[in-house]
Amino acid sequence: MTFSRLLATLTVLLGTLLAPAYAQTADAELTQLVDALAPGSFKDREAAIAALVATGDTRVVPLLQTLAEGDLYASEADGKVVFITGSGATLGLVDPVTLAELGEAPKADLEKVKVNNSLRRVIRTAIGQLTLLSDDPRIRRSAAQSILHDADPANLELLEGSIAAETDPQIRQIMETARAVIILQTDATLEDKQAALPLVAAIGGRDALTLLTGALTNSPDELKPSIQASIDGLARDRAVWDAAQNVWYGISLGSVLLLAAIGLAITFGVMGVINMAHGEMVMLGAYTTYMVQETIRQSAPQLFDYSLAIALPLAFLVTALIGIAIERGVIRWLYGRALETLLATWGISLILQQSVRSIFGPTNRQVGNPSWMTGSFELGGLSITWSRLWIVVFAMVVFIALLLVLKRTALGLQMRAVTQNRRMASAMGIRTPFVDAMTFGLGSGVAGLAGVALSQIDNVSPNLGQGYIIDSFMVVVFGGVGNLWGTLVGALTLGIANKFLEPYAGAVLGKILILVLIILFIQRRPRGLFALKGRSVEA
Amino acid sequence: MLTQALFRALDKKAIWLVAILIAVAILVPASNLLLPNGHPLRLPNYAVPLFGKYLTFAMLALALDLVWGYCGILSLGHGAFFAIGGYGMGMYLMRQIGDRGVYANPVLPDFMVFLNWKELPWYWHGFDNFWFAMLMVMLVPALLAFVFGFLAFRSRVTGVYLSIITQAMTYALLLAFFRNDMGFGGNNGLTDFKEILGAPISADTTRAALFAASAIALALAVLVCSMVVNSKLGKVMVAVRDAESRARFLGYRVEYVKLFAFVVSAIIAGIAGALYVPQVGIINPGEFEPANSIEVVIWTAVGGRGTIIGPIIGAIMVNVGKSYFTGAFPEFWLFALGALFVITTLFLPKGIVGLIGQYRTLTTKREQHDRSAPSPADVEAGADPQPKAAE
């Protein structure tokens, strides 16, 4: 822990805790108790912690936290316990009680106050005891939650005292739940346990299930049926939530597939061209994001949260221009020779991959998540990460935008015309080569957008695109070409099917099953789910 | 009847090719084994298995050419048949290790002992017998090709769609063979071979023999392919390639023709894989990589598809280039390979062999009006479901 972070914690704690007229021990006395932490065995240290807790002094809390993190040091010469600042061979020393600076000492003269896991547990409980009676509701709440998490019977008495004193109903509820959890573990009376049962069951989810299953063995026989009933009810809820969670994972995977495949679907639909370099366009989009973030880190760090917003148009432009260049330079000479286009674009993909590897190196590049994309939240029994949620939203936005482009713009009209009947469209005065170039640019640009999104959840390396290309093909082939809805349905179906197969068959076998199913599906519908109906007959 | 077919197959070019391959099969081992060390014409020891590997690649390219160059089926999964053949040979070689493995188990290969398996899975039985293993090397790819092809061709999956699902096939196999539960050594594959038919596998004589076997197998493959393409069936194959619907409307069972070509091709690829494994000493799931299969396509395309000799020249040239570049300029190889893909498709649609043909027609154009048979690149434009772009 760096000193600045420590200081921040301290100011928060001290600012809120020092004000009340709460037991304040004299500095000298406290220092003596603190120094007792350093010598002796873990057992002695445990006793020293108990003595510190007994003072009830709030300054003990940051001290114990530092100790638990293994950042508390003792001077080898006189055994004085200190906080340290800085790093390297020489460290700054800070008095843990008065927070006065004590000068510097070489690292070799300091010894870490060692902690082990059982000691860490002791410290956690000790901090809980110190904070349960704090005046700050936030501190009390987190303390109650930590006690609920550990469920140490030793805390029961303490908990009961604090429940009586608690004024905030929400915090009191947490405390009561914690008490109920503890009661179920101990040999309390049957009535107490019966009263505790609904409270524990109300925690819900996997936690309650584990607690109750644990309680089932050491409960009196009279209680067992009602515990079992609660367990069954919880397990049913869990199954429903698990299914919902799987659907969510499936949607999340499906939206990633949709992003990766939708550009491919456009070029394939309009031009009948399989663009094997599509995955590399995704990769270039991700590297554009990396470049944008690097620039921001160096010149304007305060803009970091907007880095994705800046990267999106840039990635679109970069990949769209490269796409148009590829179309004008290579693909337009190969129209009508779909299989050869496939080979040529594969060659281009190798060149792009190796270029990126030569410029940026073969290792993964660090692309950060902006603050609004980090973390997760709970929705009922679902745990949803923000980055996944934003990618689902983003995929839908891209999908709708493309739909609008195809249905509402002149270019979209021309693209659809060329898809349906190239010769007739040409005869009606549509410049098909221009439409082709624009389509390829649009498809590549969308791949670039996908790259920006995927940079948030995947490793940005030269092989990024390779991982998606086969899956995208499957989506396009499954959904059928020339119809964006087909791609949407295909991507979501494959995503959800994949996630539902995973728990039963394992990730790899699930994927194999999906591939086999698609191969079989193609036998039934050789042109995909939403085949284009028209007069385009094979030669 | 067979002799008749053979005679027809042995047109002048094929005779020359077979003769050259047999000469190579004799001369290369002889130069390695008989000439003294330091002789200018002596082939160094490392080169024999290397060249042998090129020959198996040439065989794989030839197999692909049979379906792509002659029948218009662009398979992006031919590496799968090659790898399955390789695994067949690998299983035989694993069983030959016997109790000389690390765990000294007389029956179970090391990786099974390591995974705590108690007995041999059923599909490993019989692979201690060389002839059974060789039969499987041909049968299993043939069966896979038959089932896959039967399903795909019957429902008229063609063109790009077919290419993509062949790619999906090899990708699914790649994932499957990576799993330890499959019983094929998982990630590490099969390796540490000791001997083949009683001969130590890394001895110079064994390697020379394997080289000779590869050359002769390639010669046989050339014979078979040229027999097929010069037969009436071969003509129908070309018809299917050039205008599938028209061939169907004329009454040919297009799907059976394709199925035949696909299965024969898979068998040749399987044999190539079986010859490849003892020469490189390992087979692992990496051989199933879709990228490998696509590389085979470029060997065929560079040499010239729709010819017998083209894929052989292409495979050997590209792989010699690869060996050189990955050693001398490792960064540069992918650029070169990528450029090869682009340049070949743009400027050499008929490959190197076609280039010679192009040059010849250029010089003799005036006297002799173009009477040569249509080549795939000329006609594919018309055969493709996608109408040609407005020129």
CSV table of N, CA and C in Angstrom, one decimal, chain B residues 9-127:
chain,number,residue,atom,x,y,z
B,9,ALA,N,-4.0,-43.3,-69.3
B,9,ALA,CA,-3.5,-42.4,-68.3
B,9,ALA,C,-2.1,-42.0,-68.6
B,10,LEU,N,-1.4,-42.9,-69.1
B,10,LEU,CA,0.1,-42.6,-69.3
B,10,LEU,C,0.3,-41.8,-70.6
B,11,ASP,N,-0.3,-40.7,-70.6
B,11,ASP,CA,0.1,-39.8,-71.7
B,11,ASP,C,1.6,-39.4,-71.5
B,12,LYS,N,2.1,-38.7,-72.4
B,12,LYS,CA,3.6,-38.4,-72.4
B,12,LYS,C,4.0,-37.7,-71.1
B,13,LYS,N,3.3,-36.7,-70.7
B,13,LYS,CA,3.7,-35.9,-69.5
B,13,LYS,C,3.7,-36.8,-68.3
B,14,ALA,N,2.6,-37.6,-68.1
B,14,ALA,CA,2.6,-38.4,-66.9
B,14,ALA,C,3.7,-39.4,-66.9
B,15,ILE,N,4.0,-40.0,-68.0
B,15,ILE,CA,5.2,-40.9,-68.1
B,15,ILE,C,6.4,-40.3,-67.6
B,16,TRP,N,6.7,-39.1,-68.1
B,16,TRP,CA,7.9,-38.4,-67.7
B,16,TRP,C,7.9,-38.1,-66.2
B,17,LEU,N,6.8,-37.7,-65.7
B,17,LEU,CA,6.7,-37.4,-64.3
B,17,LEU,C,6.9,-38.6,-63.4
B,18,VAL,N,6.3,-39.7,-63.8
B,18,VAL,CA,6.5,-40.9,-63.0
B,18,VAL,C,8.0,-41.4,-63.1
B,19,ALA,N,8.5,-41.3,-64.3
B,19,ALA,CA,9.9,-41.7,-64.5
B,19,ALA,C,10.8,-40.8,-63.6
B,20,ILE,N,10.6,-39.5,-63.6
B,20,ILE,CA,11.4,-38.6,-62.8
B,20,ILE,C,11.3,-39.0,-61.3
B,21,LEU,N,10.1,-39.2,-60.9
B,21,LEU,CA,9.8,-39.5,-59.5
B,21,LEU,C,10.5,-40.8,-59.1
B,22,ILE,N,10.5,-41.8,-60.0
B,22,ILE,CA,11.2,-43.1,-59.6
B,22,ILE,C,12.7,-42.9,-59.6
B,23,ALA,N,13.2,-42.1,-60.5
B,23,ALA,CA,14.6,-41.8,-60.5
B,23,ALA,C,15.0,-41.1,-59.2
B,24,VAL,N,14.2,-40.1,-58.8
B,24,VAL,CA,14.4,-39.4,-57.5
B,24,VAL,C,14.4,-40.4,-56.4
B,25,ALA,N,13.4,-41.4,-56.4
B,25,ALA,CA,13.3,-42.3,-55.3
B,25,ALA,C,14.6,-43.2,-55.2
B,26,ILE,N,15.3,-43.4,-56.3
B,26,ILE,CA,16.5,-44.2,-56.3
B,26,ILE,C,17.7,-43.3,-56.0
B,27,LEU,N,17.8,-42.2,-56.7
B,27,LEU,CA,19.0,-41.4,-56.7
B,27,LEU,C,19.3,-40.7,-55.4
B,28,VAL,N,18.2,-40.1,-54.8
B,28,VAL,CA,18.4,-39.4,-53.5
B,28,VAL,C,18.9,-40.3,-52.4
B,29,PRO,N,18.2,-41.4,-52.1
B,29,PRO,CA,18.8,-42.3,-51.1
B,29,PRO,C,20.2,-42.8,-51.4
B,30,ALA,N,20.4,-43.1,-52.7
B,30,ALA,CA,21.7,-43.6,-53.1
B,30,ALA,C,22.8,-42.5,-52.8
B,31,SER,N,22.5,-41.3,-53.2
B,31,SER,CA,23.5,-40.2,-53.0
B,31,SER,C,23.8,-40.0,-51.5
B,32,ASN,N,22.7,-40.2,-50.7
B,32,ASN,CA,22.9,-40.0,-49.2
B,32,ASN,C,23.7,-41.2,-48.6
B,33,LEU,N,23.3,-42.4,-49.1
B,33,LEU,CA,23.9,-43.6,-48.4
B,33,LEU,C,25.2,-44.1,-48.9
B,34,LEU,N,25.3,-44.0,-50.3
B,34,LEU,CA,26.5,-44.6,-50.9
B,34,LEU,C,27.7,-43.7,-51.0
B,35,LEU,N,27.4,-42.4,-51.3
B,35,LEU,CA,28.6,-41.5,-51.5
B,35,LEU,C,29.2,-41.2,-50.1
B,36,PRO,N,30.6,-41.1,-50.1
B,36,PRO,CA,31.3,-40.8,-48.9
B,36,PRO,C,31.0,-39.4,-48.4
B,37,ASN,N,31.1,-39.2,-47.1
B,37,ASN,CA,31.0,-37.9,-46.5
B,37,ASN,C,31.9,-36.9,-47.2
B,38,GLY,N,31.4,-35.7,-47.4
B,38,GLY,CA,32.2,-34.7,-48.0
B,38,GLY,C,32.2,-34.7,-49.6
B,39,HIS,N,31.6,-35.7,-50.2
B,39,HIS,CA,31.5,-35.8,-51.6
B,39,HIS,C,30.6,-34.6,-52.1
B,40,PRO,N,30.9,-33.9,-53.1
B,40,PRO,CA,30.1,-32.8,-53.5
B,40,PRO,C,28.7,-33.2,-53.9
B,41,LEU,N,28.4,-34.4,-54.3
B,41,LEU,CA,27.1,-34.8,-54.7
B,41,LEU,C,26.3,-35.5,-53.6
B,42,ARG,N,26.9,-35.6,-52.5
B,42,ARG,CA,26.3,-36.3,-51.4
B,42,ARG,C,25.2,-35.4,-50.7
B,43,LEU,N,24.1,-35.9,-50.5
B,43,LEU,CA,23.0,-35.2,-49.9
B,43,LEU,C,23.2,-35.2,-48.4
B,44,PRO,N,23.2,-34.1,-47.7
B,44,PRO,CA,23.4,-34.2,-46.2
B,44,PRO,C,22.3,-34.9,-45.5
B,45,ASN,N,22.5,-35.4,-44.3
B,45,ASN,CA,21.5,-36.3,-43.7
B,45,ASN,C,20.2,-35.5,-43.4
B,46,TYR,N,20.4,-34.2,-43.0
B,46,TYR,CA,19.2,-33.5,-42.6
B,46,TYR,C,18.2,-33.3,-43.8
B,47,ALA,N,18.8,-33.3,-45.0
B,47,ALA,CA,18.0,-33.0,-46.2
B,47,ALA,C,17.1,-34.1,-46.6
B,48,VAL,N,17.4,-35.3,-46.3
B,48,VAL,CA,16.6,-36.4,-46.8
B,48,VAL,C,15.2,-36.4,-46.2
B,49,PRO,N,15.0,-36.3,-44.9
B,49,PRO,CA,13.6,-36.2,-44.4
B,49,PRO,C,13.0,-34.9,-44.8
B,50,LEU,N,13.8,-33.8,-45.0
B,50,LEU,CA,13.2,-32.6,-45.4
B,50,LEU,C,12.6,-32.7,-46.8
B,51,PHE,N,13.4,-33.3,-47.7
B,51,PHE,CA,12.8,-33.4,-49.0
B,51,PHE,C,11.7,-34.4,-49.0
B,52,GLY,N,11.8,-35.4,-48.2
B,52,GLY,CA,10.7,-36.4,-48.1
B,52,GLY,C,9.4,-35.7,-47.6
B,53,LYS,N,9.5,-34.7,-46.7
B,53,LYS,CA,8.4,-34.0,-46.3
B,53,LYS,C,7.8,-33.2,-47.4
B,54,TYR,N,8.7,-32.6,-48.2
B,54,TYR,CA,8.2,-31.8,-49.4
B,54,TYR,C,7.3,-32.7,-50.3
B,55,LEU,N,7.8,-34.0,-50.5
B,55,LEU,CA,7.1,-34.9,-51.4
B,55,LEU,C,5.7,-35.2,-50.8
B,56,THR,N,5.6,-35.4,-49.5
B,56,THR,CA,4.3,-35.7,-48.9
B,56,THR,C,3.4,-34.4,-49.1
B,57,PHE,N,4.0,-33.2,-49.0
B,57,PHE,CA,3.2,-32.0,-49.2
B,57,PHE,C,2.7,-32.0,-50.7
B,58,ALA,N,3.6,-32.4,-51.6
B,58,ALA,CA,3.3,-32.4,-53.0
B,58,ALA,C,2.1,-33.3,-53.2
B,59,MET,N,2.1,-34.4,-52.5
B,59,MET,CA,1.0,-35.4,-52.6
B,59,MET,C,-0.3,-34.8,-52.1
B,60,LEU,N,-0.2,-34.1,-51.0
B,60,LEU,CA,-1.4,-33.4,-50.5
B,60,LEU,C,-1.9,-32.4,-51.5
B,61,ALA,N,-1.0,-31.6,-52.1
B,61,ALA,CA,-1.4,-30.6,-53.0
B,61,ALA,C,-2.1,-31.3,-54.2
B,62,LEU,N,-1.5,-32.4,-54.6
B,62,LEU,CA,-2.1,-33.2,-55.8
B,62,LEU,C,-3.5,-33.6,-55.4
B,63,ALA,N,-3.7,-34.1,-54.2
B,63,ALA,CA,-5.0,-34.5,-53.8
B,63,ALA,C,-6.0,-33.4,-53.8
B,64,LEU,N,-5.6,-32.2,-53.4
B,64,LEU,CA,-6.5,-31.1,-53.4
B,64,LEU,C,-6.8,-30.7,-54.9
B,65,ASP,N,-5.7,-30.8,-55.7
B,65,ASP,CA,-5.9,-30.4,-57.1
B,65,ASP,C,-7.0,-31.3,-57.8
B,66,LEU,N,-7.0,-32.5,-57.4
B,66,LEU,CA,-8.0,-33.4,-58.0
B,66,LEU,C,-9.4,-32.9,-57.7
B,67,VAL,N,-9.7,-32.4,-56.5
B,67,VAL,CA,-11.1,-31.9,-56.2
B,67,VAL,C,-11.2,-30.5,-56.7
B,68,TRP,N,-10.2,-29.7,-56.5
B,68,TRP,CA,-10.3,-28.2,-56.8
B,68,TRP,C,-10.1,-28.0,-58.3
B,69,GLY,N,-8.9,-28.4,-58.8
B,69,GLY,CA,-8.5,-28.1,-60.1
B,69,GLY,C,-9.4,-28.8,-61.1
B,70,TYR,N,-9.8,-30.0,-60.8
B,70,TYR,CA,-10.6,-30.8,-61.8
B,70,TYR,C,-12.1,-30.9,-61.5
B,71,CYS,N,-12.5,-30.7,-60.3
B,71,CYS,CA,-13.9,-30.8,-60.0
B,71,CYS,C,-14.5,-29.6,-59.4
B,72,GLY,N,-13.7,-28.5,-59.2
B,72,GLY,CA,-14.2,-27.3,-58.8
B,72,GLY,C,-14.7,-27.2,-57.3
B,73,ILE,N,-14.3,-28.1,-56.5
B,73,ILE,CA,-14.6,-28.1,-55.1
B,73,ILE,C,-13.5,-27.5,-54.3
B,74,LEU,N,-13.6,-26.3,-53.9
B,74,LEU,CA,-12.5,-25.7,-53.1
B,74,LEU,C,-12.6,-26.2,-51.7
B,75,SER,N,-11.8,-27.2,-51.3
B,75,SER,CA,-11.9,-27.7,-49.9
B,75,SER,C,-10.8,-26.9,-49.1
B,76,LEU,N,-11.3,-26.3,-48.0
B,76,LEU,CA,-10.4,-25.6,-47.1
B,76,LEU,C,-10.1,-26.5,-45.9
B,77,GLY,N,-10.4,-27.8,-46.1
B,77,GLY,CA,-10.2,-28.7,-44.9
B,77,GLY,C,-9.4,-29.9,-45.3
B,78,HIS,N,-8.6,-29.8,-46.4
B,78,HIS,CA,-7.9,-31.0,-46.8
B,78,HIS,C,-6.8,-31.4,-45.8
B,79,GLY,N,-6.4,-30.4,-45.0
B,79,GLY,CA,-5.4,-30.7,-44.0
B,79,GLY,C,-5.9,-31.7,-43.0
B,80,ALA,N,-7.3,-31.7,-42.8
B,80,ALA,CA,-7.9,-32.6,-41.9
B,80,ALA,C,-7.6,-34.1,-42.3
B,81,PHE,N,-7.8,-34.4,-43.6
B,81,PHE,CA,-7.6,-35.8,-44.1
B,81,PHE,C,-6.1,-36.1,-43.9
B,82,PHE,N,-5.2,-35.2,-44.2
B,82,PHE,CA,-3.8,-35.4,-44.1
B,82,PHE,C,-3.5,-35.7,-42.6
B,83,ALA,N,-4.1,-34.9,-41.7
B,83,ALA,CA,-3.7,-35.1,-40.3
B,83,ALA,C,-4.3,-36.4,-39.8
B,84,ILE,N,-5.5,-36.8,-40.3
B,84,ILE,CA,-6.1,-38.0,-39.8
B,84,ILE,C,-5.2,-39.2,-40.3
B,85,GLY,N,-4.7,-39.1,-41.5
B,85,GLY,CA,-3.8,-40.2,-42.0
B,85,GLY,C,-2.5,-40.2,-41.1
B,86,GLY,N,-2.1,-39.0,-40.8
B,86,GLY,CA,-0.9,-38.9,-39.9
B,86,GLY,C,-1.2,-39.5,-38.5
B,87,TYR,N,-2.3,-39.2,-38.0
B,87,TYR,CA,-2.6,-39.8,-36.7
B,87,TYR,C,-2.7,-41.3,-36.8
B,88,GLY,N,-3.2,-41.9,-37.9
B,88,GLY,CA,-3.2,-43.3,-38.1
B,88,GLY,C,-1.8,-43.9,-38.0
B,89,MET,N,-0.9,-43.3,-38.7
B,89,MET,CA,0.5,-43.7,-38.7
B,89,MET,C,1.0,-43.5,-37.3
B,90,GLY,N,0.7,-42.4,-36.7
B,90,GLY,CA,1.2,-42.0,-35.3
B,90,GLY,C,0.8,-43.1,-34.3
B,91,MET,N,-0.5,-43.6,-34.5
B,91,MET,CA,-1.0,-44.6,-33.5
B,91,MET,C,-0.2,-45.9,-33.7
B,92,TYR,N,0.1,-46.2,-34.9
B,92,TYR,CA,0.9,-47.4,-35.1
B,92,TYR,C,2.3,-47.3,-34.5
B,93,LEU,N,2.9,-46.1,-34.7
B,93,LEU,CA,4.3,-45.9,-34.2
B,93,LEU,C,4.3,-45.8,-32.7
B,94,MET,N,3.2,-45.3,-32.1
B,94,MET,CA,3.1,-45.3,-30.6
B,94,MET,C,3.0,-46.7,-30.1
B,95,ARG,N,2.3,-47.5,-30.8
B,95,ARG,CA,2.2,-48.9,-30.3
B,95,ARG,C,3.5,-49.6,-30.4
B,96,GLN,N,4.3,-49.2,-31.4
B,96,GLN,CA,5.6,-49.9,-31.6
B,96,GLN,C,6.6,-49.5,-30.5
B,97,ILE,N,6.3,-48.4,-29.8
B,97,ILE,CA,7.3,-48.1,-28.7
B,97,ILE,C,7.3,-49.2,-27.6
B,98,GLY,N,6.1,-49.8,-27.4
B,98,GLY,CA,6.0,-50.8,-26.4
B,98,GLY,C,6.4,-50.4,-25.0
B,99,ASP,N,7.2,-51.2,-24.4
B,99,ASP,CA,7.6,-50.8,-23.0
B,99,ASP,C,8.8,-50.0,-22.9
B,100,ARG,N,9.2,-49.4,-24.1
B,100,ARG,CA,10.4,-48.5,-24.0
B,100,ARG,C,10.0,-47.0,-23.7
B,101,GLY,N,8.7,-46.8,-23.4
B,101,GLY,CA,8.3,-45.4,-23.0
B,101,GLY,C,8.8,-45.1,-21.6
B,102,VAL,N,8.5,-43.8,-21.2
B,102,VAL,CA,9.0,-43.3,-19.9
B,102,VAL,C,8.4,-44.2,-18.8
B,103,TYR,N,7.1,-44.6,-19.0
B,103,TYR,CA,6.4,-45.3,-17.9
B,103,TYR,C,6.5,-46.8,-18.1
B,104,ALA,N,7.2,-47.3,-19.2
B,104,ALA,CA,7.5,-48.7,-19.5
B,104,ALA,C,6.2,-49.5,-19.5
B,105,ASN,N,5.1,-49.0,-19.8
B,105,ASN,CA,3.9,-49.8,-19.9
B,105,ASN,C,3.9,-50.5,-21.3
B,106,PRO,N,3.7,-51.8,-21.3
B,106,PRO,CA,3.9,-52.5,-22.6
B,106,PRO,C,2.7,-52.2,-23.6
B,107,VAL,N,1.6,-51.8,-23.1
B,107,VAL,CA,0.4,-51.6,-24.0
B,107,VAL,C,0.1,-50.1,-24.1
B,108,LEU,N,-0.1,-49.5,-23.0
B,108,LEU,CA,-0.5,-48.1,-23.1
B,108,LEU,C,0.6,-47.1,-23.4
B,109,PRO,N,0.3,-46.2,-24.4
B,109,PRO,CA,1.2,-45.1,-24.6
B,109,PRO,C,1.4,-44.3,-23.4
B,110,ASP,N,2.5,-43.6,-23.3
B,110,ASP,CA,2.9,-42.8,-22.1
B,110,ASP,C,1.8,-41.8,-21.7
B,111,PHE,N,1.2,-41.1,-22.7
B,111,PHE,CA,0.2,-40.1,-22.3
B,111,PHE,C,-1.0,-40.7,-21.6
B,112,MET,N,-1.3,-41.9,-22.0
B,112,MET,CA,-2.5,-42.6,-21.3
B,112,MET,C,-2.2,-43.0,-19.9
B,113,VAL,N,-0.9,-43.5,-19.7
B,113,VAL,CA,-0.5,-43.8,-18.4
B,113,VAL,C,-0.6,-42.5,-17.5
B,114,PHE,N,-0.1,-41.4,-18.1
B,114,PHE,CA,0.0,-40.2,-17.4
B,114,PHE,C,-1.4,-39.7,-17.1
B,115,LEU,N,-2.4,-40.0,-17.9
B,115,LEU,CA,-3.8,-39.5,-17.6
B,115,LEU,C,-4.5,-40.6,-16.8
B,116,ASN,N,-3.7,-41.6,-16.3
B,116,ASN,CA,-4.3,-42.6,-15.4
B,116,ASN,C,-5.3,-43.5,-16.1
B,117,TRP,N,-5.2,-43.7,-17.4
B,117,TRP,CA,-6.1,-44.6,-18.1
B,117,TRP,C,-5.6,-46.0,-17.8
B,118,LYS,N,-6.6,-46.9,-17.7
B,118,LYS,CA,-6.3,-48.3,-17.3
B,118,LYS,C,-6.2,-49.2,-18.5
B,119,GLU,N,-7.0,-48.9,-19.5
B,119,GLU,CA,-6.9,-49.8,-20.6
B,119,GLU,C,-7.0,-49.0,-21.9
B,120,LEU,N,-6.6,-49.7,-23.0
B,120,LEU,CA,-6.5,-49.0,-24.3
B,120,LEU,C,-8.0,-48.8,-24.8
B,121,PRO,N,-8.3,-47.5,-25.3
B,121,PRO,CA,-9.6,-47.3,-25.8
B,121,PRO,C,-9.8,-48.2,-27.0
B,122,TRP,N,-11.1,-48.5,-27.3
B,122,TRP,CA,-11.3,-49.5,-28.4
B,122,TRP,C,-10.7,-49.1,-29.7
B,123,TYR,N,-10.7,-47.8,-30.0
B,123,TYR,CA,-10.3,-47.4,-31.4
B,123,TYR,C,-8.8,-47.5,-31.5
B,124,TRP,N,-8.1,-47.8,-30.4
B,124,TRP,CA,-6.6,-48.0,-30.5
B,124,TRP,C,-6.3,-49.5,-30.8
B,125,HIS,N,-7.2,-50.3,-30.7
B,125,HIS,CA,-6.9,-51.8,-30.9
B,125,HIS,C,-6.6,-52.0,-32.4
B,126,GLY,N,-5.7,-52.9,-32.6
B,126,GLY,CA,-5.3,-53.3,-33.9
B,126,GLY,C,-4.2,-52.4,-34.5
B,127,PHE,N,-4.0,-51.3,-33.9
B,127,PHE,CA,-3.0,-50.4,-34.5
B,127,PHE,C,-1.5,-50.8,-34.3
